mmCIF file of C-alpha atoms in Angstrom:
data_model
loop_
_atom_site.group_PDB
_atom_site.id
_atom_site.type_symbol
_atom_site.label_atom_id
_atom_site.label_comp_id
_atom_site.label_asym_id
_atom_site.label_seq_id
_atom_site.Cartn_x
_atom_site.Cartn_y
_atom_site.Cartn_z
ATOM 1 C CA MET Y 66 9.752 38.522 30.948
ATOM 2 C CA MET Y 67 7.995 35.168 31.075
ATOM 3 C CA ALA Y 68 9.577 32.117 29.524
ATOM 4 C CA ARG Y 69 8.606 31.379 25.934
ATOM 5 C CA ILE Y 70 6.186 28.737 24.719
ATOM 6 C CA LEU Y 71 8.014 25.874 23.012
ATOM 7 C CA LEU Y 72 6.526 24.673 19.723
ATOM 8 C CA THR Y 73 7.774 21.244 18.676
ATOM 9 C CA CYS Y 74 8.374 20.496 15.011
ATOM 10 C CA GLY Y 75 6.054 17.496 14.808
ATOM 11 C CA GLU Y 76 6.177 15.379 11.652
ATOM 12 C CA PRO Y 77 8.606 17.272 9.370
ATOM 13 C CA ALA Y 78 6.834 16.150 6.180
ATOM 14 C CA GLY Y 79 3.557 17.614 7.438
ATOM 15 C CA ILE Y 80 2.448 21.213 7.857
ATOM 16 C CA GLY Y 81 4.028 21.623 11.306
ATOM 17 C CA PRO Y 82 7.251 23.350 10.230
ATOM 18 C CA GLU Y 83 5.451 25.895 8.041
ATOM 19 C CA LEU Y 84 3.098 26.866 10.862
ATOM 20 C CA ALA Y 85 5.912 28.126 13.117
ATOM 21 C CA PRO Y 86 6.850 31.253 11.116
ATOM 22 C CA LEU Y 87 3.156 31.986 10.532
ATOM 23 C CA ALA Y 88 2.521 31.931 14.281
ATOM 24 C CA LEU Y 89 5.534 34.173 14.872
ATOM 25 C CA ALA Y 90 4.199 36.639 12.296
ATOM 26 C CA ALA Y 91 0.919 36.711 14.241
ATOM 27 C CA GLY Y 92 2.780 38.038 17.266
ATOM 28 C CA VAL Y 93 3.168 34.889 19.334
ATOM 29 C CA ASP Y 94 6.335 34.707 21.451
ATOM 30 C CA LEU Y 95 7.597 31.188 20.844
ATOM 31 C CA VAL Y 96 10.712 29.121 20.410
ATOM 32 C CA TRP Y 97 10.701 26.309 17.849
ATOM 33 C CA MET Y 98 12.515 23.002 18.249
ATOM 34 C CA GLY Y 99 13.450 21.043 15.171
ATOM 35 C CA ASP Y 100 15.727 20.901 12.150
ATOM 36 C CA PRO Y 101 15.849 24.329 10.454
ATOM 37 C CA ARG Y 102 16.242 22.582 7.085
ATOM 38 C CA HIS Y 103 12.575 21.627 7.442
ATOM 39 C CA LEU Y 104 11.368 25.227 7.767
ATOM 40 C CA PRO Y 105 10.057 27.033 4.672
ATOM 41 C CA PRO Y 106 12.978 28.407 2.636
ATOM 42 C CA THR Y 107 11.786 31.977 3.171
ATOM 43 C CA ALA Y 108 11.645 31.694 6.964
ATOM 44 C CA ALA Y 109 14.016 33.937 8.899
ATOM 45 C CA TRP Y 110 15.422 32.081 11.896
ATOM 46 C CA THR Y 111 18.215 32.312 14.439
ATOM 47 C CA PRO Y 112 19.664 29.418 16.455
ATOM 48 C CA VAL Y 113 19.494 29.813 20.240
ATOM 49 C CA ALA Y 114 21.224 27.904 23.011
ATOM 50 C CA ASP Y 115 18.609 28.862 25.599
ATOM 51 C CA PRO Y 116 14.855 29.096 24.958
ATOM 52 C CA ASP Y 117 14.788 32.735 26.095
ATOM 53 C CA ASP Y 118 17.796 33.996 24.112
ATOM 54 C CA ALA Y 119 17.157 37.205 22.186
ATOM 55 C CA VAL Y 120 16.925 37.097 18.389
ATOM 56 C CA PRO Y 121 16.645 39.811 15.714
ATOM 57 C CA PRO Y 122 13.110 41.175 15.177
ATOM 58 C CA GLY Y 123 11.055 38.927 12.924
ATOM 59 C CA HIS Y 124 13.378 35.935 13.395
ATOM 60 C CA LEU Y 125 12.160 32.604 14.674
ATOM 61 C CA PRO Y 126 14.220 31.399 17.674
ATOM 62 C CA VAL Y 127 15.272 27.816 16.914
ATOM 63 C CA LEU Y 128 16.492 25.187 19.347
ATOM 64 C CA ARG Y 129 18.256 23.023 16.795
ATOM 65 C CA HIS Y 130 17.654 19.317 16.626
ATOM 66 C CA ASP Y 131 19.296 17.961 13.512
ATOM 67 C CA PHE Y 132 17.454 15.115 11.804
ATOM 68 C CA ALA Y 133 18.809 12.408 9.532
ATOM 69 C CA GLY Y 134 18.236 14.577 6.492
ATOM 70 C CA PRO Y 135 15.920 17.026 4.713
ATOM 71 C CA ALA Y 136 12.186 16.413 4.595
ATOM 72 C CA THR Y 137 9.947 16.173 1.547
ATOM 73 C CA PRO Y 138 6.534 17.754 2.192
ATOM 74 C CA GLY Y 139 3.777 15.188 2.006
ATOM 75 C CA ARG Y 140 6.139 12.195 2.097
ATOM 76 C CA PRO Y 141 6.933 11.048 5.653
ATOM 77 C CA ASP Y 142 10.302 9.340 6.026
ATOM 78 C CA PRO Y 143 10.627 6.629 8.695
ATOM 79 C CA ALA Y 144 14.266 7.695 9.114
ATOM 80 C CA HIS Y 145 12.983 10.841 10.840
ATOM 81 C CA ALA Y 146 10.839 9.008 13.385
ATOM 82 C CA ALA Y 147 13.445 8.660 16.143
ATOM 83 C CA ASP Y 148 14.190 12.377 16.011
ATOM 84 C CA VAL Y 149 10.502 13.318 16.123
ATOM 85 C CA VAL Y 150 10.272 11.303 19.351
ATOM 86 C CA ALA Y 151 13.509 12.807 20.676
ATOM 87 C CA VAL Y 152 12.232 16.353 20.124
ATOM 88 C CA ILE Y 153 9.156 15.612 22.221
ATOM 89 C CA ALA Y 154 11.329 14.164 24.992
ATOM 90 C CA ARG Y 155 13.647 17.198 24.914
ATOM 91 C CA ALA Y 156 10.663 19.526 25.091
ATOM 92 C CA VAL Y 157 9.336 17.712 28.161
ATOM 93 C CA ASP Y 158 12.737 17.964 29.850
ATOM 94 C CA LEU Y 159 12.747 21.738 29.299
ATOM 95 C CA ALA Y 160 9.178 22.082 30.564
ATOM 96 C CA MET Y 161 9.824 19.958 33.640
ATOM 97 C CA ALA Y 162 12.877 22.103 34.406
ATOM 98 C CA GLY Y 163 10.821 25.294 34.070
ATOM 99 C CA ARG Y 164 12.905 26.585 31.156
ATOM 100 C CA VAL Y 165 9.831 27.022 28.944
ATOM 101 C CA ALA Y 166 6.404 28.201 30.061
ATOM 102 C CA ALA Y 167 4.536 25.465 28.177
ATOM 103 C CA ILE Y 168 4.735 23.025 25.294
ATOM 104 C CA CYS Y 169 2.646 23.278 22.153
ATOM 105 C CA THR Y 170 3.065 20.177 20.012
ATOM 106 C CA ALA Y 171 2.730 20.147 16.244
ATOM 107 C CA PRO Y 172 0.993 17.069 14.787
ATOM 108 C CA ILE Y 173 2.825 13.768 14.472
ATOM 109 C CA SER Y 174 2.177 10.756 12.259
ATOM 110 C CA LYS Y 175 1.609 7.715 14.420
ATOM 111 C CA GLU Y 176 2.092 5.432 11.405
ATOM 112 C CA ALA Y 177 5.489 6.973 10.599
ATOM 113 C CA LEU Y 178 6.604 6.702 14.231
ATOM 114 C CA ILE Y 179 5.576 3.043 14.453
ATOM 115 C CA ARG Y 180 7.313 2.193 11.178
ATOM 116 C CA GLY Y 181 10.470 4.147 11.908
ATOM 117 C CA ALA Y 182 10.877 3.983 15.677
ATOM 118 C CA GLY Y 183 8.584 1.235 16.949
ATOM 119 C CA PHE Y 184 6.549 3.871 18.777
ATOM 120 C CA ALA Y 185 4.642 2.001 21.485
ATOM 121 C CA PHE Y 186 2.086 4.637 22.483
ATOM 122 C CA PRO Y 187 -1.398 5.317 21.079
ATOM 123 C CA GLY Y 188 -0.447 8.951 20.508
ATOM 124 C CA HIS Y 189 1.165 12.134 21.753
ATOM 125 C CA THR Y 190 -0.884 12.334 24.938
ATOM 126 C CA GLU Y 191 0.020 8.893 26.237
ATOM 127 C CA PHE Y 192 3.712 9.431 25.463
ATOM 128 C CA LEU Y 193 3.716 12.741 27.342
ATOM 129 C CA ALA Y 194 2.004 11.104 30.315
ATOM 130 C CA HIS Y 195 4.702 8.418 30.303
ATOM 131 C CA LEU Y 196 7.523 10.977 30.170
ATOM 132 C CA ALA Y 197 5.915 12.819 33.081
ATOM 133 C CA GLY Y 198 5.978 9.697 35.237
ATOM 134 C CA ASP Y 199 2.955 7.751 33.989
ATOM 135 C CA VAL Y 200 0.557 10.271 35.486
ATOM 136 C CA PRO Y 201 -3.209 10.038 34.871
ATOM 137 C CA VAL Y 202 -4.293 12.385 32.095
ATOM 138 C CA ALA Y 203 -7.364 13.429 30.171
ATOM 139 C CA MET Y 204 -7.902 15.199 26.865
ATOM 140 C CA MET Y 205 -9.736 18.492 26.782
ATOM 141 C CA LEU Y 206 -10.879 20.227 23.623
ATOM 142 C CA ALA Y 207 -11.257 23.935 24.327
ATOM 143 C CA SER Y 208 -12.777 26.572 22.092
ATOM 144 C CA THR Y 209 -11.085 29.948 21.736
ATOM 145 C CA THR Y 210 -13.453 31.961 19.529
ATOM 146 C CA VAL Y 211 -16.991 31.216 20.737
ATOM 147 C CA THR Y 212 -18.940 32.680 23.669
ATOM 148 C CA PRO Y 213 -19.804 31.140 26.053
ATOM 149 C CA PRO Y 214 -16.726 28.922 25.653
ATOM 150 C CA CYS Y 215 -17.062 25.245 24.876
ATOM 151 C CA ARG Y 216 -14.692 22.985 26.815
ATOM 152 C CA VAL Y 217 -15.210 19.231 26.697
ATOM 153 C CA VAL Y 218 -13.375 16.290 28.267
ATOM 154 C CA PRO Y 219 -14.286 12.783 27.060
ATOM 155 C CA ALA Y 220 -14.080 10.225 29.869
ATOM 156 C CA THR Y 221 -13.341 7.544 27.265
ATOM 157 C CA SER Y 222 -11.565 8.437 24.082
ATOM 158 C CA HIS Y 223 -10.129 6.488 21.143
ATOM 159 C CA ILE Y 224 -11.995 3.216 21.500
ATOM 160 C CA PRO Y 225 -14.808 1.616 19.480
ATOM 161 C CA LEU Y 226 -18.270 2.821 20.424
ATOM 162 C CA ALA Y 227 -19.243 -0.755 21.279
ATOM 163 C CA ASP Y 228 -16.593 -0.781 24.020
ATOM 164 C CA VAL Y 229 -17.713 2.461 25.691
ATOM 165 C CA PRO Y 230 -20.286 1.026 28.165
ATOM 166 C CA THR Y 231 -17.652 -1.337 29.577
ATOM 167 C CA ALA Y 232 -14.836 1.241 29.602
ATOM 168 C CA LEU Y 233 -16.984 3.913 31.240
ATOM 169 C CA THR Y 234 -16.439 2.769 34.801
ATOM 170 C CA GLU Y 235 -17.155 4.867 37.868
ATOM 171 C CA GLN Y 236 -13.400 5.187 38.369
ATOM 172 C CA ALA Y 237 -12.789 6.409 34.805
ATOM 173 C CA LEU Y 238 -15.571 8.966 34.987
ATOM 174 C CA GLU Y 239 -14.495 10.224 38.416
ATOM 175 C CA GLN Y 240 -10.920 10.613 37.206
ATOM 176 C CA ALA Y 241 -12.056 12.692 34.232
ATOM 177 C CA ILE Y 242 -14.199 14.903 36.469
ATOM 178 C CA ARG Y 243 -11.436 15.426 39.037
ATOM 179 C CA LEU Y 244 -8.794 16.178 36.405
ATOM 180 C CA THR Y 245 -11.173 18.681 34.827
ATOM 181 C CA HIS Y 246 -11.939 20.290 38.187
ATOM 182 C CA ALA Y 247 -8.247 20.683 39.068
ATOM 183 C CA ALA Y 248 -7.336 22.076 35.648
ATOM 184 C CA MET Y 249 -10.112 24.637 35.646
ATOM 185 C CA ILE Y 250 -8.777 25.992 38.945
ATOM 186 C CA ARG Y 251 -5.057 25.873 38.152
ATOM 187 C CA ASP Y 252 -4.976 26.563 34.420
ATOM 188 C CA PHE Y 253 -8.135 28.557 33.739
ATOM 189 C CA GLY Y 254 -8.250 30.641 36.913
ATOM 190 C CA LEU Y 255 -11.724 29.550 38.061
ATOM 191 C CA PRO Y 256 -11.738 28.984 41.836
ATOM 192 C CA THR Y 257 -15.132 27.244 41.830
ATOM 193 C CA PRO Y 258 -15.505 25.572 38.449
ATOM 194 C CA ARG Y 259 -18.903 24.361 37.310
ATOM 195 C CA ILE Y 260 -18.735 20.975 35.616
ATOM 196 C CA ALA Y 261 -21.596 19.419 33.673
ATOM 197 C CA VAL Y 262 -21.600 15.687 32.980
ATOM 198 C CA ALA Y 263 -23.342 14.319 29.903
ATOM 199 C CA GLY Y 264 -25.409 11.176 30.164
ATOM 200 C CA LEU Y 265 -24.309 8.075 28.317
ATOM 201 C CA ASN Y 266 -27.686 7.208 26.845
ATOM 202 C CA PRO Y 267 -30.257 9.279 24.919
ATOM 203 C CA HIS Y 268 -32.126 11.621 27.272
ATOM 204 C CA ALA Y 269 -29.657 10.541 30.004
ATOM 205 C CA GLY Y 270 -31.419 7.185 30.114
ATOM 206 C CA GLU Y 271 -34.976 8.483 30.570
ATOM 207 C CA GLY Y 272 -35.131 7.146 34.129
ATOM 208 C CA GLY Y 273 -33.802 3.737 33.084
ATOM 209 C CA MET Y 274 -36.083 3.309 30.083
ATOM 210 C CA MET Y 275 -33.178 3.787 27.633
ATOM 211 C CA GLY Y 276 -30.275 2.351 29.583
ATOM 212 C CA THR Y 277 -29.516 2.153 33.269
ATOM 213 C CA GLN Y 278 -25.936 3.466 33.492
ATOM 214 C CA ASP Y 279 -27.036 7.081 33.969
ATOM 215 C CA ARG Y 280 -29.378 6.180 36.837
ATOM 216 C CA ASP Y 281 -27.280 3.483 38.499
ATOM 217 C CA MET Y 282 -23.700 4.765 38.134
ATOM 218 C CA ILE Y 283 -23.410 8.346 36.850
ATOM 219 C CA ALA Y 284 -26.059 10.001 39.041
ATOM 220 C CA PRO Y 285 -24.809 8.447 42.321
ATOM 221 C CA LEU Y 286 -21.218 9.419 41.458
ATOM 222 C CA ILE Y 287 -22.254 13.015 40.837
ATOM 223 C CA ALA Y 288 -24.166 13.087 44.127
ATOM 224 C CA ARG Y 289 -21.093 11.812 45.985
ATOM 225 C CA LEU Y 290 -18.812 14.399 44.374
ATOM 226 C CA ARG Y 291 -21.274 17.166 45.174
ATOM 227 C CA ASP Y 292 -21.245 16.040 48.807
ATOM 228 C CA GLN Y 293 -17.455 16.449 48.680
ATOM 229 C CA GLY Y 294 -17.788 20.068 47.543
ATOM 230 C CA LEU Y 295 -17.424 19.820 43.762
ATOM 231 C CA HIS Y 296 -19.846 21.918 41.734
ATOM 232 C CA VAL Y 297 -20.840 19.137 39.329
ATOM 233 C CA THR Y 298 -24.241 18.532 37.747
ATOM 234 C CA GLY Y 299 -25.846 15.853 35.616
ATOM 235 C CA PRO Y 300 -26.234 13.496 34.023
ATOM 236 C CA HIS Y 301 -27.553 15.862 31.361
ATOM 237 C CA PRO Y 302 -29.039 14.804 28.027
ATOM 238 C CA ALA Y 303 -26.167 15.382 25.622
ATOM 239 C CA ASP Y 304 -28.393 16.675 22.833
ATOM 240 C CA THR Y 305 -29.287 19.806 24.834
ATOM 241 C CA LEU Y 306 -25.968 20.375 26.588
ATOM 242 C CA PHE Y 307 -24.004 22.369 24.029
ATOM 243 C CA HIS Y 308 -26.143 25.243 22.742
ATOM 244 C CA ALA Y 309 -25.196 28.717 24.011
ATOM 245 C CA PRO Y 310 -27.696 29.080 26.888
ATOM 246 C CA ALA Y 311 -26.695 25.639 28.209
ATOM 247 C CA ARG Y 312 -22.958 26.412 27.970
ATOM 248 C CA ALA Y 313 -23.524 29.573 30.018
ATOM 249 C CA ARG Y 314 -24.456 27.354 32.971
ATOM 250 C CA TYR Y 315 -21.144 25.470 33.197
ATOM 251 C CA ASP Y 316 -17.403 25.998 32.646
ATOM 252 C CA ALA Y 317 -16.508 22.567 31.274
ATOM 253 C CA ALA Y 318 -18.432 19.474 30.228
ATOM 254 C CA VAL Y 319 -17.380 15.878 30.731
ATOM 255 C CA ALA Y 320 -18.632 13.626 27.954
ATOM 256 C CA CYS Y 321 -18.952 9.860 28.129
ATOM 257 C CA TYR Y 322 -17.283 9.096 24.807
ATOM 258 C CA HIS Y 323 -15.221 10.710 22.071
ATOM 259 C CA ASP Y 324 -17.761 11.872 19.493
ATOM 260 C CA GLN Y 325 -20.316 12.929 22.098
ATOM 261 C CA GLY Y 326 -17.959 15.725 23.132
ATOM 262 C CA LEU Y 327 -15.889 16.405 20.041
ATOM 263 C CA ILE Y 328 -18.681 16.794 17.506
ATOM 264 C CA PRO Y 329 -20.142 19.834 19.320
ATOM 265 C CA ILE Y 330 -16.838 21.680 19.694
ATOM 266 C CA LYS Y 331 -15.717 20.966 16.146
ATOM 267 C CA THR Y 332 -19.056 22.232 14.916
ATOM 268 C CA LEU Y 333 -18.921 25.369 17.045
ATOM 269 C CA ASP Y 334 -15.214 26.243 16.682
ATOM 270 C CA PHE Y 335 -13.510 24.092 14.078
ATOM 271 C CA ASP Y 336 -10.555 26.429 13.444
ATOM 272 C CA GLY Y 337 -10.259 27.699 17.015
ATOM 273 C CA GLY Y 338 -10.403 24.422 18.902
ATOM 274 C CA VAL Y 339 -7.352 23.507 20.976
ATOM 275 C CA ASN Y 340 -6.330 20.156 22.429
ATOM 276 C CA VAL Y 341 -5.202 20.462 26.066
ATOM 277 C CA THR Y 342 -3.753 17.590 28.086
ATOM 278 C CA LEU Y 343 -5.025 17.679 31.662
ATOM 279 C CA GLY Y 344 -3.077 16.103 34.522
ATOM 280 C CA LEU Y 345 0.483 16.768 33.374
ATOM 281 C CA PRO Y 346 2.896 18.638 35.670
ATOM 282 C CA PHE Y 347 3.491 21.041 32.780
ATOM 283 C CA ILE Y 348 1.217 22.746 30.263
ATOM 284 C CA ARG Y 349 0.684 21.064 26.925
ATOM 285 C CA THR Y 350 -1.566 22.251 24.130
ATOM 286 C CA SER Y 351 -1.768 21.331 20.463
ATOM 287 C CA PRO Y 352 -3.723 22.374 17.394
ATOM 288 C CA ASP Y 353 -6.796 20.304 16.734
ATOM 289 C CA HIS Y 354 -5.741 18.965 13.335
ATOM 290 C CA GLY Y 355 -3.368 16.440 11.846
ATOM 291 C CA THR Y 356 -0.281 16.479 9.652
ATOM 292 C CA ALA Y 357 -2.228 17.442 6.492
ATOM 293 C CA PHE Y 358 0.200 15.700 4.142
ATOM 294 C CA ASP Y 359 -2.033 16.552 1.196
ATOM 295 C CA ILE Y 360 -1.344 20.303 1.486
ATOM 296 C CA ALA Y 361 2.099 20.277 3.103
ATOM 297 C CA GLY Y 362 4.570 22.586 1.395
ATOM 298 C CA LYS Y 363 1.916 24.186 -0.813
ATOM 299 C CA GLY Y 364 1.412 27.357 1.212
ATOM 300 C CA LEU Y 365 -2.178 26.392 2.028
ATOM 301 C CA ALA Y 366 -1.819 25.594 5.735
ATOM 302 C CA ASP Y 367 -4.134 27.548 8.027
ATOM 303 C CA PRO Y 368 -2.257 28.553 11.196
ATOM 304 C CA SER Y 369 -5.410 29.486 13.138
ATOM 305 C CA SER Y 370 -5.513 26.420 15.386
ATOM 306 C CA THR Y 371 -1.776 26.532 16.089
ATOM 307 C CA ILE Y 372 -1.942 30.231 16.960
ATOM 308 C CA ALA Y 373 -4.939 29.520 19.196
ATOM 309 C CA ALA Y 374 -3.053 26.658 20.876
ATOM 310 C CA LEU Y 375 -0.009 28.843 21.518
ATOM 311 C CA ARG Y 376 -2.109 31.687 22.888
ATOM 312 C CA LEU Y 377 -4.103 29.370 25.134
ATOM 313 C CA ALA Y 378 -0.824 27.912 26.426
ATOM 314 C CA ARG Y 379 0.304 31.427 27.317
ATOM 315 C CA SER Y 380 -2.988 32.159 29.073
ATOM 316 C CA MET Y 381 -2.696 28.921 31.058
ATOM 317 C CA ALA Y 382 0.894 29.745 31.981
ATOM 318 C CA ASP Y 383 -0.220 33.170 33.196
ATOM 319 C CA SER Y 384 -2.906 31.498 35.314
ATOM 320 C CA ARG Y 385 -0.403 29.127 36.908
ATOM 321 C CA ALA Y 386 1.989 31.994 37.567
#
């Protein structure tokens, strides 16, 4: 029996806690870490000392982490922030020790963590990279319900569009390509992954007529990586890179900036998109949505993305095994 996937509680006032029993009901083998007082009152759960301990059928295995108090859906409490952070750190410890097969993280509220715990990281991903030893990482958004699959990795992420041309250095783009290449081999079971790189400018610069970065930096980098044995192509015009026939020609795409890559996947597979952190020494996935305070506790949460994230984590764990 393989180790379970660990699902963290995330922000307890959001929809994270109510997604755990819904994922269990869908047949996902998981263990949840958090305060059981934050679970829906109808949830059946059993505390476990070890992530793989047996529980009665239909019960959610719970690695208890007691918070400062109960949570009110839709109303984040800064008093819970330190424990939200501590749960993530505990989850990483278990993953690094090989006691869980992967981590799937429920959404957090950056504002609540800053207010309540002085959280010094831009988000989940950067904190996980720090806990893993300040390793270089990249964000992948991976589809789970469309064929051919859509997998995109932005080389620059949460920065203003005006800052992208400066941030998109040769080093940053090469790192994104290499992290994608390694992950496709290790986590997706593709021994010779095909990676397509989107151009920065419209029509990939049109030979320098609409920007020179594609001609002067991206194309030479791709040529160098191809000489080193990577199956990488581009720069491709981004507006023709994501329809089905184009996706059939590559396994993952590296985009130059956030919206260039995320708009296509959220259009193609909004409910089935999964956030994957590349570069970590353990597997981490997360649903591609936020805390949804507006619907928390109302029984309206859609578990599709969380279930997809848990199932993709299991598939990645199988590939590594």
